[in-house]
Coordinates of C-alpha atoms in Angstrom, one line a residue:
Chain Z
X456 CA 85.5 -16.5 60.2
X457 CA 88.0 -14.1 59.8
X458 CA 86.3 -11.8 57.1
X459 CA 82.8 -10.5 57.9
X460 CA 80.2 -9.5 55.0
X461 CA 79.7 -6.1 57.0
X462 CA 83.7 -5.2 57.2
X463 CA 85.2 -3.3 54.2
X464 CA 87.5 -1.2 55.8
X465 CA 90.7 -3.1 55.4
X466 CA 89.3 -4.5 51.6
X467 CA 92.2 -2.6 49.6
X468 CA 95.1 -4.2 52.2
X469 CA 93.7 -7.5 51.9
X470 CA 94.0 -7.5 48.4
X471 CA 97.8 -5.5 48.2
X472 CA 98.0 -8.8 50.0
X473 CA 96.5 -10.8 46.8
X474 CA 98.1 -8.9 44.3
X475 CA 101.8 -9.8 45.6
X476 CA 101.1 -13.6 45.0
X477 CA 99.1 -13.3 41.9
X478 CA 102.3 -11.3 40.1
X479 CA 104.4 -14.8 40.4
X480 CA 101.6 -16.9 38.8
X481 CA 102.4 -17.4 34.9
X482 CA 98.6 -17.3 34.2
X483 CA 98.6 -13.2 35.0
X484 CA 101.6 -12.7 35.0
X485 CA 102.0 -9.1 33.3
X486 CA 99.2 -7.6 34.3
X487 CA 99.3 -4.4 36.1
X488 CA 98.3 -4.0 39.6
X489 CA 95.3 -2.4 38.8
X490 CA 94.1 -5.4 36.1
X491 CA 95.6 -7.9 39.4
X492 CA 93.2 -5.8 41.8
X493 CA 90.5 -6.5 39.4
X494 CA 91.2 -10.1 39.3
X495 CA 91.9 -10.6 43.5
X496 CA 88.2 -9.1 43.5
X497 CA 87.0 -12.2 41.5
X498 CA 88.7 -14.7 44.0
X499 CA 87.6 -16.9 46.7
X500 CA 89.3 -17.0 50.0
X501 CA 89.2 -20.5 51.7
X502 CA 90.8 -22.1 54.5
X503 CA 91.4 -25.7 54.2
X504 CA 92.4 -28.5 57.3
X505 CA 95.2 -30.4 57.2
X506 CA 94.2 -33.6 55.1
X507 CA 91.0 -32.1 53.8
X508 CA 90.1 -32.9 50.1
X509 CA 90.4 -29.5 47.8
X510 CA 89.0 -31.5 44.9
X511 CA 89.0 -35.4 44.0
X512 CA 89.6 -37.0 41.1
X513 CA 86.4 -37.4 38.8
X514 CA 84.5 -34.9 40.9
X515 CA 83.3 -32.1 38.1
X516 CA 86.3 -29.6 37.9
X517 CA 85.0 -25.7 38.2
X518 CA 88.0 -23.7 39.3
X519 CA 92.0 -23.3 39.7
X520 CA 93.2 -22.7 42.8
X521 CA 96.1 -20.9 44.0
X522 CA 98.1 -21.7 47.7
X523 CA 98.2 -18.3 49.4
X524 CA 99.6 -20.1 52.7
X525 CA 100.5 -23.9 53.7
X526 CA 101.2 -26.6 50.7
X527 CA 99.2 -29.2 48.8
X528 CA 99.8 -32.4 48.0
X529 CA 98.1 -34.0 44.0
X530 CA 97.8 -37.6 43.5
X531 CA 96.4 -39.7 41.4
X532 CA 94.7 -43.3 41.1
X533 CA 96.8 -45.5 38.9
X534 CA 95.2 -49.1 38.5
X535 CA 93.6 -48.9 41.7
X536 CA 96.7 -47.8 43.6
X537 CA 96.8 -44.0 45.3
X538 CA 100.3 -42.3 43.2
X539 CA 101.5 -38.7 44.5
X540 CA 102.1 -36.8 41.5
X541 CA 103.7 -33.8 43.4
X542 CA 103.4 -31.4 46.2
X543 CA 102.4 -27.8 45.7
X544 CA 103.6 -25.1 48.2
X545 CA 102.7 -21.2 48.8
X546 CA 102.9 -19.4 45.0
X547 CA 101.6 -22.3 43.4
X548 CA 98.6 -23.0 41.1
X549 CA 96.6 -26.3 40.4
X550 CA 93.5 -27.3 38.4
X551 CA 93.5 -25.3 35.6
X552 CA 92.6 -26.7 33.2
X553 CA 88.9 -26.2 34.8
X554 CA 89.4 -22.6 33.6
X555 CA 88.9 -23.8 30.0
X556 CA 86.5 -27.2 30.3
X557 CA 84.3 -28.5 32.4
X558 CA 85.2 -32.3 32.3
X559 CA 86.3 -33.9 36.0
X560 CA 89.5 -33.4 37.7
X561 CA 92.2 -35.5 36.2
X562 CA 93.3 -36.0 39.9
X563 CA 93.3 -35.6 43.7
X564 CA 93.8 -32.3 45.8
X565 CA 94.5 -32.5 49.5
X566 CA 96.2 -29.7 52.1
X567 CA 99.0 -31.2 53.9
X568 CA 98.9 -29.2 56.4
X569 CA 96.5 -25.8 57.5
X570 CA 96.2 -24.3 54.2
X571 CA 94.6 -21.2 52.3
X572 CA 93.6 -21.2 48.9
X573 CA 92.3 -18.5 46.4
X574 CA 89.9 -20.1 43.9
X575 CA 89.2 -18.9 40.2
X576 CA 85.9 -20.3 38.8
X577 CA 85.7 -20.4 35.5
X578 CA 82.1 -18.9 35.4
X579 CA 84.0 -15.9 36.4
X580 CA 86.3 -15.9 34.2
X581 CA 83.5 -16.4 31.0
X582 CA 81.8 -13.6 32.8
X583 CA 85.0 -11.3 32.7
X584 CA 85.1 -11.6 28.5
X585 CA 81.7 -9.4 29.0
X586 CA 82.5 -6.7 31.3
X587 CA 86.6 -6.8 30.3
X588 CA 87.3 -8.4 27.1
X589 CA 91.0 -7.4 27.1
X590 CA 92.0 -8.8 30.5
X591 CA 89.9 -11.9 30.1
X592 CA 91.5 -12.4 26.7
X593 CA 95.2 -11.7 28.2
X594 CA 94.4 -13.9 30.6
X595 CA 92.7 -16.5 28.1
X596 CA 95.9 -16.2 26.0
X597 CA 98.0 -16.7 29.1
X598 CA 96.2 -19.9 29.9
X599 CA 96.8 -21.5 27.2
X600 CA 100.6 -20.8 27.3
X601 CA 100.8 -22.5 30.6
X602 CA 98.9 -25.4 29.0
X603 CA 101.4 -25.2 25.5
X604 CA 104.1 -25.6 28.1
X605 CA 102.6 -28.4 29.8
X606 CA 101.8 -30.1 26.5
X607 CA 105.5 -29.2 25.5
X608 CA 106.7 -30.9 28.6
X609 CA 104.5 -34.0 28.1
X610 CA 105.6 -34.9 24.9
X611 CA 109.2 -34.6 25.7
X612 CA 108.9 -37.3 28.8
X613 CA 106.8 -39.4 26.2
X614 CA 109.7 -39.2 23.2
X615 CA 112.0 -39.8 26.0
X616 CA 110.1 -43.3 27.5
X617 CA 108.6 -44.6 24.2
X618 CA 111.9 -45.6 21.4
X619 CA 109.9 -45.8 17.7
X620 CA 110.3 -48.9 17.0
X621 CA 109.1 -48.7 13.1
X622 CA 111.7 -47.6 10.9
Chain O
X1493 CA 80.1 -22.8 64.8
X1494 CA 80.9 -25.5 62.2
X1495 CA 83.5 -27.2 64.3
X1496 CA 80.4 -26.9 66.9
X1497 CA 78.4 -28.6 64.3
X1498 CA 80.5 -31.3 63.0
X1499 CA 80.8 -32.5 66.4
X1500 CA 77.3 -34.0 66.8
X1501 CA 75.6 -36.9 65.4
X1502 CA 74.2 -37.4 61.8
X1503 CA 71.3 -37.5 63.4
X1504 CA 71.1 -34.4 65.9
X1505 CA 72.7 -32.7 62.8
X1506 CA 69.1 -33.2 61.0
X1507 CA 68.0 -31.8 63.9
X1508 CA 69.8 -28.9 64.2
X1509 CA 69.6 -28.4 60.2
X1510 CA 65.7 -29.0 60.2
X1511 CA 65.4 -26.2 63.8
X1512 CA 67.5 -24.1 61.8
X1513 CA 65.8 -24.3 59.0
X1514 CA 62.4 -23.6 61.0
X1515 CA 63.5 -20.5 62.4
X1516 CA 65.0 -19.2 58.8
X1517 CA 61.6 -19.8 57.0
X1518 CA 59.7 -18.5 59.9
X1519 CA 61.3 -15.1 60.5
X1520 CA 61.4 -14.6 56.3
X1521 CA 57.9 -15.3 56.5
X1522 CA 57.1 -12.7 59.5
X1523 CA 59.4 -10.1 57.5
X1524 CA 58.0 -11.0 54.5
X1525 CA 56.8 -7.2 53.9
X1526 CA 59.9 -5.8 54.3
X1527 CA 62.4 -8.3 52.4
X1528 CA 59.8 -8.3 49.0
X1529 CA 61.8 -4.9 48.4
X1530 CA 65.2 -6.8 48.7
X1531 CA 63.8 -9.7 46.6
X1532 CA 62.9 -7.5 43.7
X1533 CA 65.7 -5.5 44.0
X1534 CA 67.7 -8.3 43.6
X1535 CA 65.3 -9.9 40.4
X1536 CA 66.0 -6.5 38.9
X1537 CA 69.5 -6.4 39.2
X1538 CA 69.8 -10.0 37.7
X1539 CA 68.4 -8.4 34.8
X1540 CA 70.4 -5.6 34.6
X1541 CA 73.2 -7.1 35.2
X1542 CA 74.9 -7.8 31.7
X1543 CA 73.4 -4.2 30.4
X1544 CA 76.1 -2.6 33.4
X1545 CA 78.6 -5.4 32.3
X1546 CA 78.7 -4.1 28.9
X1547 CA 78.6 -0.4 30.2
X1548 CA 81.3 -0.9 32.5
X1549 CA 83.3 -1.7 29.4
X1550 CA 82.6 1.8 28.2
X1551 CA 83.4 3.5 31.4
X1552 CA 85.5 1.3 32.7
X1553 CA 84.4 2.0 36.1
X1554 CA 81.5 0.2 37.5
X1555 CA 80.1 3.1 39.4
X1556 CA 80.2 5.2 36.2
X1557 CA 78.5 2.4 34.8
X1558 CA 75.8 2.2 37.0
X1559 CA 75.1 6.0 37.1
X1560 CA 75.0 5.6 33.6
X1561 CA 72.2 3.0 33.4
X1562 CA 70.7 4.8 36.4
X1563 CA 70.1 8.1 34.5
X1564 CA 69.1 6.1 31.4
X1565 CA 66.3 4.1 33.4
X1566 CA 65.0 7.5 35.6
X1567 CA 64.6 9.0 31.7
X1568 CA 62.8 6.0 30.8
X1569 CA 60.5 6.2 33.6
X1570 CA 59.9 10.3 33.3
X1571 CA 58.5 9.4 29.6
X1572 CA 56.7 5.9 31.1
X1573 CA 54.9 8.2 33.7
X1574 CA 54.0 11.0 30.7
X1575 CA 52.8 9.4 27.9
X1576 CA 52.6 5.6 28.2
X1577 CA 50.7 5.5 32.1
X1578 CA 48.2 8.4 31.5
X1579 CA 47.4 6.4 28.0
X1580 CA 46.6 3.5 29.7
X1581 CA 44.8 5.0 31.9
X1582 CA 42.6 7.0 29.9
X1583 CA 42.2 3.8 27.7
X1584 CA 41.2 1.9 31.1
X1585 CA 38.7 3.9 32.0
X1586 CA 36.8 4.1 28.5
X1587 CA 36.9 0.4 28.8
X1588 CA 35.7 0.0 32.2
X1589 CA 32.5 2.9 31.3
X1590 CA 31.9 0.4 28.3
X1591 CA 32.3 -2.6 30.1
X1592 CA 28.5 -3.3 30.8
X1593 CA 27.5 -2.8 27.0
X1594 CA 30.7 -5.6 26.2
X1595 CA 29.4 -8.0 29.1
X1596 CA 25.8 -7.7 27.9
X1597 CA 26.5 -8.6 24.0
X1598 CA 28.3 -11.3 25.5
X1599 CA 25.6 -12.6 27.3
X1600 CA 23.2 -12.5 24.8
X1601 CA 25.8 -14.6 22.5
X1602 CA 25.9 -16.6 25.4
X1603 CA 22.3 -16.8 25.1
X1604 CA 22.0 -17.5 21.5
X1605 CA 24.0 -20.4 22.1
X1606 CA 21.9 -21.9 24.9
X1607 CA 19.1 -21.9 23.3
X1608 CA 20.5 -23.1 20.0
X1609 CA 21.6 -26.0 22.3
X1610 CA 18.9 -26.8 24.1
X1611 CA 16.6 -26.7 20.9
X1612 CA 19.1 -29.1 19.7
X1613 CA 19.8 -31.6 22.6
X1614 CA 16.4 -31.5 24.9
X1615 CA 17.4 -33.3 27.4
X1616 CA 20.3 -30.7 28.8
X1617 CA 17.7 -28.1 29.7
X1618 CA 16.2 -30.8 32.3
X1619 CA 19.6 -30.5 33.7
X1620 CA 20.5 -27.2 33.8
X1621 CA 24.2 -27.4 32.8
X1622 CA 24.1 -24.9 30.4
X1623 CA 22.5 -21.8 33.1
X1624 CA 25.3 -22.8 35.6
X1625 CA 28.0 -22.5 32.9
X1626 CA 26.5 -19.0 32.2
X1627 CA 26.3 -18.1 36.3
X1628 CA 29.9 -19.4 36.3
X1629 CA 31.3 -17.4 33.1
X1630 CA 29.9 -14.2 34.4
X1631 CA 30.8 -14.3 37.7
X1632 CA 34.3 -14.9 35.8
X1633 CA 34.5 -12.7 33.9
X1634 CA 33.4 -10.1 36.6
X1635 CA 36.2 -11.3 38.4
X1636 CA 39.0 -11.3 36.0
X1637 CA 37.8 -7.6 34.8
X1638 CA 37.9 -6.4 38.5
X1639 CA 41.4 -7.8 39.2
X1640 CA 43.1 -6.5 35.9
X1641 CA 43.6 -3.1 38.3
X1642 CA 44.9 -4.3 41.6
X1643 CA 47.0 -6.7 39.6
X1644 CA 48.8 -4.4 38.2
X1645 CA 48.9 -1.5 41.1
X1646 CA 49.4 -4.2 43.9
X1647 CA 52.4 -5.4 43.8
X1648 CA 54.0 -1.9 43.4
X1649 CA 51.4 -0.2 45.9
X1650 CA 53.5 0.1 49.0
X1651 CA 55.9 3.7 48.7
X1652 CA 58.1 2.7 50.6
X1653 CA 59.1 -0.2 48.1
X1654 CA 59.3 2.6 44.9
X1655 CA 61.9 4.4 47.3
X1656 CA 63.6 1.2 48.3
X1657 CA 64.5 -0.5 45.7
X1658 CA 66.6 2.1 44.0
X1659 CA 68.8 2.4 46.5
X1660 CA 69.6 -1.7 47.5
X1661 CA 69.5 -1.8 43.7
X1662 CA 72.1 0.6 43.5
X1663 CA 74.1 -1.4 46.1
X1664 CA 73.6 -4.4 44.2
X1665 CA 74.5 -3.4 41.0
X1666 CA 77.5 -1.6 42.4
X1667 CA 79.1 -4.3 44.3
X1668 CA 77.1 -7.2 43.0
X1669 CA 80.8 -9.4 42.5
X1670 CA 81.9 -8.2 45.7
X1671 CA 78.6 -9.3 47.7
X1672 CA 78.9 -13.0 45.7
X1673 CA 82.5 -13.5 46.8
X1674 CA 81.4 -12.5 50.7
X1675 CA 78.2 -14.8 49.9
X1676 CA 80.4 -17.4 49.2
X1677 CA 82.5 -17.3 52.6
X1678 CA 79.8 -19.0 54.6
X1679 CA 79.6 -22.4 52.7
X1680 CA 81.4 -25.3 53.8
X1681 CA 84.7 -26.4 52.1
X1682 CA 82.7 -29.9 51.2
X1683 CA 79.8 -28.1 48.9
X1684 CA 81.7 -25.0 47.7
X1685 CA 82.5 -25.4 44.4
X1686 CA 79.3 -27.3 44.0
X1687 CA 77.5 -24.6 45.4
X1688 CA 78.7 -22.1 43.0
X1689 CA 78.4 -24.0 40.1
X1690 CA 74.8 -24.6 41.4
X1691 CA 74.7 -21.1 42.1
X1692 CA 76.0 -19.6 38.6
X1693 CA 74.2 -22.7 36.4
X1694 CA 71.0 -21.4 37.9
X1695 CA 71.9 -17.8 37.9
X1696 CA 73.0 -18.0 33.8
X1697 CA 69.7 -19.9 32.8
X1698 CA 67.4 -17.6 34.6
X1699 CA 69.3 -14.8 33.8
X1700 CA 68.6 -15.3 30.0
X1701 CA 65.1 -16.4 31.0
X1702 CA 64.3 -13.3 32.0
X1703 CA 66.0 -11.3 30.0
X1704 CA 64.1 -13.5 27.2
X1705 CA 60.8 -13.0 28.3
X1706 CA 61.1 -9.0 29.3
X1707 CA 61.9 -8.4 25.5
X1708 CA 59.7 -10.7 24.4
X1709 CA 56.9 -9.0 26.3
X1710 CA 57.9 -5.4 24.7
X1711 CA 58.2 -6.9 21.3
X1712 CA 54.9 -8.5 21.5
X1713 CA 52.9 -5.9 23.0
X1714 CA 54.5 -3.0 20.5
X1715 CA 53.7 -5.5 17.9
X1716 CA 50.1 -6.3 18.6
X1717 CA 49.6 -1.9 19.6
X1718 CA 50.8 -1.8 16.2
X1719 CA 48.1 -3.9 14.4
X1720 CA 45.5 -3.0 16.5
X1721 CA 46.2 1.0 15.9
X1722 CA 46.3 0.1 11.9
X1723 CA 42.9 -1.6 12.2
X1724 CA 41.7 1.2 14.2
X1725 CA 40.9 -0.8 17.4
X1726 CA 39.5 1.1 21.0
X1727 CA 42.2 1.0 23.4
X1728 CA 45.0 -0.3 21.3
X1729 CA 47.0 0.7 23.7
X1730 CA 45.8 -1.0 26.8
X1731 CA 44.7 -3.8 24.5
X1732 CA 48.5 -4.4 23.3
X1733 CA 49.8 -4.0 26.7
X1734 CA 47.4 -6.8 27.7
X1735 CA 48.4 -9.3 25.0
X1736 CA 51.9 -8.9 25.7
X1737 CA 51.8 -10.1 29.1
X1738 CA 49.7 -12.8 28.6
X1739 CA 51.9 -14.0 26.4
X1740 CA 54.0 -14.5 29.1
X1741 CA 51.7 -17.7 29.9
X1742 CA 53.2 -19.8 27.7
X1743 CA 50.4 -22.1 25.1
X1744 CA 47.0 -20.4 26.5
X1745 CA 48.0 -16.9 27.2
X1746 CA 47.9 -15.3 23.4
X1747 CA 44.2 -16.8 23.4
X1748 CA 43.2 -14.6 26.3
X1749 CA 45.4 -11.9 25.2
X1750 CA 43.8 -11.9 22.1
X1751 CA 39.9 -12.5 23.0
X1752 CA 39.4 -9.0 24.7
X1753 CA 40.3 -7.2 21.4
X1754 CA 38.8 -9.2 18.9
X1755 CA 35.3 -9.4 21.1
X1756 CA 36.0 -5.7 21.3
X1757 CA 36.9 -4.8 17.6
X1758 CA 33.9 -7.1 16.1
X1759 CA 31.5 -5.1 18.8
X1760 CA 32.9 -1.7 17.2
X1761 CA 32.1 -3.2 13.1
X1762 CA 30.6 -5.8 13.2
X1763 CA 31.7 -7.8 10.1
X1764 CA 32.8 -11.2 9.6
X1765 CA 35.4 -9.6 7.4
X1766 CA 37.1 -7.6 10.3
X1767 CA 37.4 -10.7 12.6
X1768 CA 39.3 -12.4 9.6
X1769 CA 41.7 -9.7 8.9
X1770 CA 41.9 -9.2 13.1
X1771 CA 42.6 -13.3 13.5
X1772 CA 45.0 -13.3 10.7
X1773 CA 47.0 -10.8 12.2
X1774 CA 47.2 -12.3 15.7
X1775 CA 48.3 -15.6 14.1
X1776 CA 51.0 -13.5 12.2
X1777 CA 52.3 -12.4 15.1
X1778 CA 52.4 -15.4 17.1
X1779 CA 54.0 -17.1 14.2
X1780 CA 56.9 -14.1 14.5
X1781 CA 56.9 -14.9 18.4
X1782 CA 56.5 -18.8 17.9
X1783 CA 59.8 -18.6 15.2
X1784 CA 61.7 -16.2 15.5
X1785 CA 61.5 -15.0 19.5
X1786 CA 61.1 -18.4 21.6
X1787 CA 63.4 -20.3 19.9
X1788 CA 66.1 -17.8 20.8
X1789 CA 64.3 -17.7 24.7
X1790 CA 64.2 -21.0 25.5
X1791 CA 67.4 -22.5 24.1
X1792 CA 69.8 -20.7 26.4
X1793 CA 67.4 -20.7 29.3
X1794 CA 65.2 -23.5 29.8
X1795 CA 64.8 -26.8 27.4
X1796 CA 61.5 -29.1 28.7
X1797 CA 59.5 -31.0 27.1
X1798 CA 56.0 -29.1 26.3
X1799 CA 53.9 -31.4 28.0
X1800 CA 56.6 -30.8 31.2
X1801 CA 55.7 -26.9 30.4
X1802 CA 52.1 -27.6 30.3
X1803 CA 51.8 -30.0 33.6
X1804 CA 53.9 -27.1 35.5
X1805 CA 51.6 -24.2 34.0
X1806 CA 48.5 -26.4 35.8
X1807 CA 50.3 -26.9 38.8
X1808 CA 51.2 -22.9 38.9
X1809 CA 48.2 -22.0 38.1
X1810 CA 46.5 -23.4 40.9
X1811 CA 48.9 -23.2 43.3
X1812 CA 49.6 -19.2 42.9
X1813 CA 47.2 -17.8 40.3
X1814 CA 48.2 -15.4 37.0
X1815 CA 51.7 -14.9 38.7
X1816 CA 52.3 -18.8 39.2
X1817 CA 51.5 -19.3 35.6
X1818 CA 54.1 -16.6 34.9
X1819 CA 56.5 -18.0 36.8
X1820 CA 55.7 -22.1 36.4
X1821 CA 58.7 -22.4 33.4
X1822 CA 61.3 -20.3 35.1
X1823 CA 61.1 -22.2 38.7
X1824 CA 60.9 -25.6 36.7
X1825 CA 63.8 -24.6 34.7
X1826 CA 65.7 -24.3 38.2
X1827 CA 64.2 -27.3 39.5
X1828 CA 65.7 -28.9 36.5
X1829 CA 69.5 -27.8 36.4
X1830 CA 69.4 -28.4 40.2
X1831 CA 68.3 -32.1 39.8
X1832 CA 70.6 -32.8 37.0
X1833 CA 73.7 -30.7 39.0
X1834 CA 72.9 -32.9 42.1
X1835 CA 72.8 -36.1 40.6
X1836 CA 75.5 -35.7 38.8
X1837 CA 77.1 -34.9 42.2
X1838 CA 75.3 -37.6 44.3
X1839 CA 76.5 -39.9 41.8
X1840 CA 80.3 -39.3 41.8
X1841 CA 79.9 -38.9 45.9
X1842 CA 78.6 -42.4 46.2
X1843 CA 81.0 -43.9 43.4
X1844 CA 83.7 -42.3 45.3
X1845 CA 82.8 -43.3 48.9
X1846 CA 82.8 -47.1 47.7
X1847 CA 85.9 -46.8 46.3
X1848 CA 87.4 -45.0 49.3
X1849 CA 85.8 -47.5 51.5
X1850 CA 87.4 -50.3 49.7
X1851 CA 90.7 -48.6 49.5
X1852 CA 90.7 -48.2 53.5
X1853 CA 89.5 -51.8 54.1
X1854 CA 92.2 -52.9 51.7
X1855 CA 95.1 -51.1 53.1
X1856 CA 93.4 -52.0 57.4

């Protein structure tokens, strides 16, 4: 326990901190630093272990997560046998897609080695369209960018596997 | 301290959890006195809550915001103290000069229908049901008139609460994210994210709930004032006041809120006519309430089955009196969303730890 409840003298470092990763993730990316200062307030700080689960697969999704320090590792269970989809280092974001529903994780988080993660619940982010409609909608809008891309992406490797073969 | 912890056995770590948990309940419940002003503090700023949201939309800052609300609410209470405290009051204390000559008519109803009884059925005046009903009721209704006061005045007696809870309101308000997030710290990697959504699920339905009901209560009482000042009732005033928060009690409480003024306005004309008009405009009102207000309450906060409602009403009730019936649906809407949040998590933790189990015996 690094961070006390009682301690807010260093607050506005520790979140200059923030605020330099959160710049290089698509999902705020141009926001200025004061709309990124509101955001790092919203954020969870966590330290993970080395092979501790984030999230597994199936468990009900409620946040993204982004690595601050260390590196991640996602995999999946493909008729019955454990795939690694990719590994995630510092700068990178996961689980989004809990930002907009509340189904289960479509797969399995684990740190790879002493790792810190910021997490964004999506209760927060619901309750930011009250207090800040315009950043939550930026951000909203943002979102669903990163998840047109992704969609982009997907059906490219699909067209690229699966020939037509119906004239 | 949790590397500490996750040393030990599962069983000396129900130990350590149930000593733990020991101590924690016993030293809230030495300081009980002084945390009731954190514990409404922190009810109030629940409510208030979405009012500074919106206000910090406006200002953009959330101090501004909640100096804003602060000077709004301080107004409100300078005009509460003025006009609507000495009213009730004044109203109070006619009743409670006038409160023999109501008890006495009711009595001698009471009367009427004893006898009327026992001329009819003989054999109960052998038994002598009907005197001990008529011991009980007054001694009731004795009670209940006595306790309307302290029920009121207790719970806001102590000073040093009324200059308290401002100020950890304040704090509250002001840096109610921040406090979450640092709230948040302490929980274990395992149960975080259930934890929060636990924690906001809860948080959203009581939230409304509240909300609901504090509106509800306004709307109600200002409604029922209103009737009772255009039939020219005593004590509209107190009378409305009255019948709005009993109908916080959810099925019985617009009965009793509405008994005392009808008894009351028949006493003052005494026509069959009045009671009509009197009984048709409580029913109108509850039919607004029963339409129009609940619906609106109890979908975004809590949805159980009335006879659920009903069974927890009787178990408040006994178990903690008029403020146990107040709060009966509230606590068994949490109990609710916790249930179904857990099992839903139990569920996936024990699907997953067979499937892990089988994985590791498969690949040993």
């Amino acid at each position: 326990m690094n961070t006390s409840i009682w301690t807010d003298i260093f607050k506005y470092k520790k979140h200059i901190n923030i605020i330099e990763i959160l710049r290089d993730i698509p999902v705020f990316e141009g926001l200025s630093k004061l709309d990124l200062l509101k955001i790092s307030k919203l954020l969870h700080l966590r330290q993970y272990k080395k092979d501790e689960f984030i999230f597994r697969e199936k468990e009900p999704g409620e946040s993204m997560y982004i690595i601050k320090s260390g590196s991640i590792e996602i995999t999946k269970c493909i008729k019955k046998e454990t795939v690694t989809l990719s590994s995630l280092e510092k700068g990178s974001f996961f689980g989004e897609i809990s930002l907009v529903d509340s189904d289960s994780r479509s797969a399995t988080a684990k740190a790879k080695e002493d790792t810190q993660l910021l997490g964004f619940f999506r209760a927060d982010l619901m309750h930011l369209i009250d207090r800040n409609p315009r950043l939550a909608s930026f951000i909203l809008y943002q979102l669903s960018r990163v998840l047109g891309k992704r969609l982009r992406v997907l059906d490219a490797s699909i067209s690229n596997h699966h020939v037509p073969t119906h004239q | 301290m949790f590397q500490l912890i996750n040393k030990l056995s599962f069983i000396q770590k129900i130990l350590f959890y149930a000593i733990f948990s020991i101590i924690a309940v016993s030293i809230t419940y030495t300081l009980r006195d002084l945390l009731s002003p954190f514990l409404l503090a922190f009810i109030i700023s629940y409510l208030l809550n979405p009012i500074v949201d919106r206000f910090e939309f406006i200002c953009q800052k959330r101090i501004l915001a909640v100096i804003a609300l602060y000077g709004l609410i301080f107004s409100g209470i300078i005009f509460f103290f003025n006009f609507i405290i000495p009213l009730l009051l004044k109203e109070f204390n006619e009743l409670s000069s006038r409160l023999p000559y109501y008890l006495a008519n009711i009595n001698e109803w009471l009367l009427v229908i004893k006898n009327r009884i026992e001329h009819d059925i003989p054999l109960i005046q052998q038994l002598n049901i009907i005197d001990n009903i008529e011991t009980q009721t007054q001694s009731i209704l004795f009670n209940f008139a006595q306790k309307i006061p302290t029920f009121f005045f207790s719970t806001f007696s102590a000073v040093s609460s009324i200059l308290l809870i401002p100020i950890i309101l304040f704090f509250f308000l002001f840096q109610g994210p921040d406090l979450k997030v640092s709230f948040f710290k302490i929980i274990p990697n395992k149960y975080f994210e259930l934890l929060i959504h636990l924690f906001y699920s809860i948080g959203n339905k009581l939230g409304n709930y509240l909300r609901g009901i504090v509106t509800e209560t306004l709307i109600i009482g200002g409604l029922t004032t209103i009737l009772l000042l255009v039939l020219g009732v005593d004590y509209a005033f107190l009378l409305g006041t009255i019948a709005g928060i009993m109908n916080l009690i959810p099925y019985v409480g617009p009965i009793f809120g509405a008994i005392p003024a009808i008894i009351i306005f028949y006493l003052k004309v005494k026509t069959f006519n009045a009671l009509f008009y009197i009984t048709i405009g409580f029913v109108i009102i509850q039919t607004i309430d029963n339409i129009i207000l609940k619906p609106i309450i109890y979908s975004q906060s809590v949805d159980l089955h009335p006879l659920a409602v009903l069974f927890f009403l009787l178990l408040g009730g006994s178990v903690a009196g008029i403020w146990g019936l107040i709060f009966a649906v509230p606590i068994a809407g949490i109990i609710k969303v916790t249930i179904s949040i857990l099992l839903n998590e139990i569920k996936f933790r024990i699907e997953f730890n067979e499937k892990y189990s089988l994985e590791s015996s498969r690949t040993s």
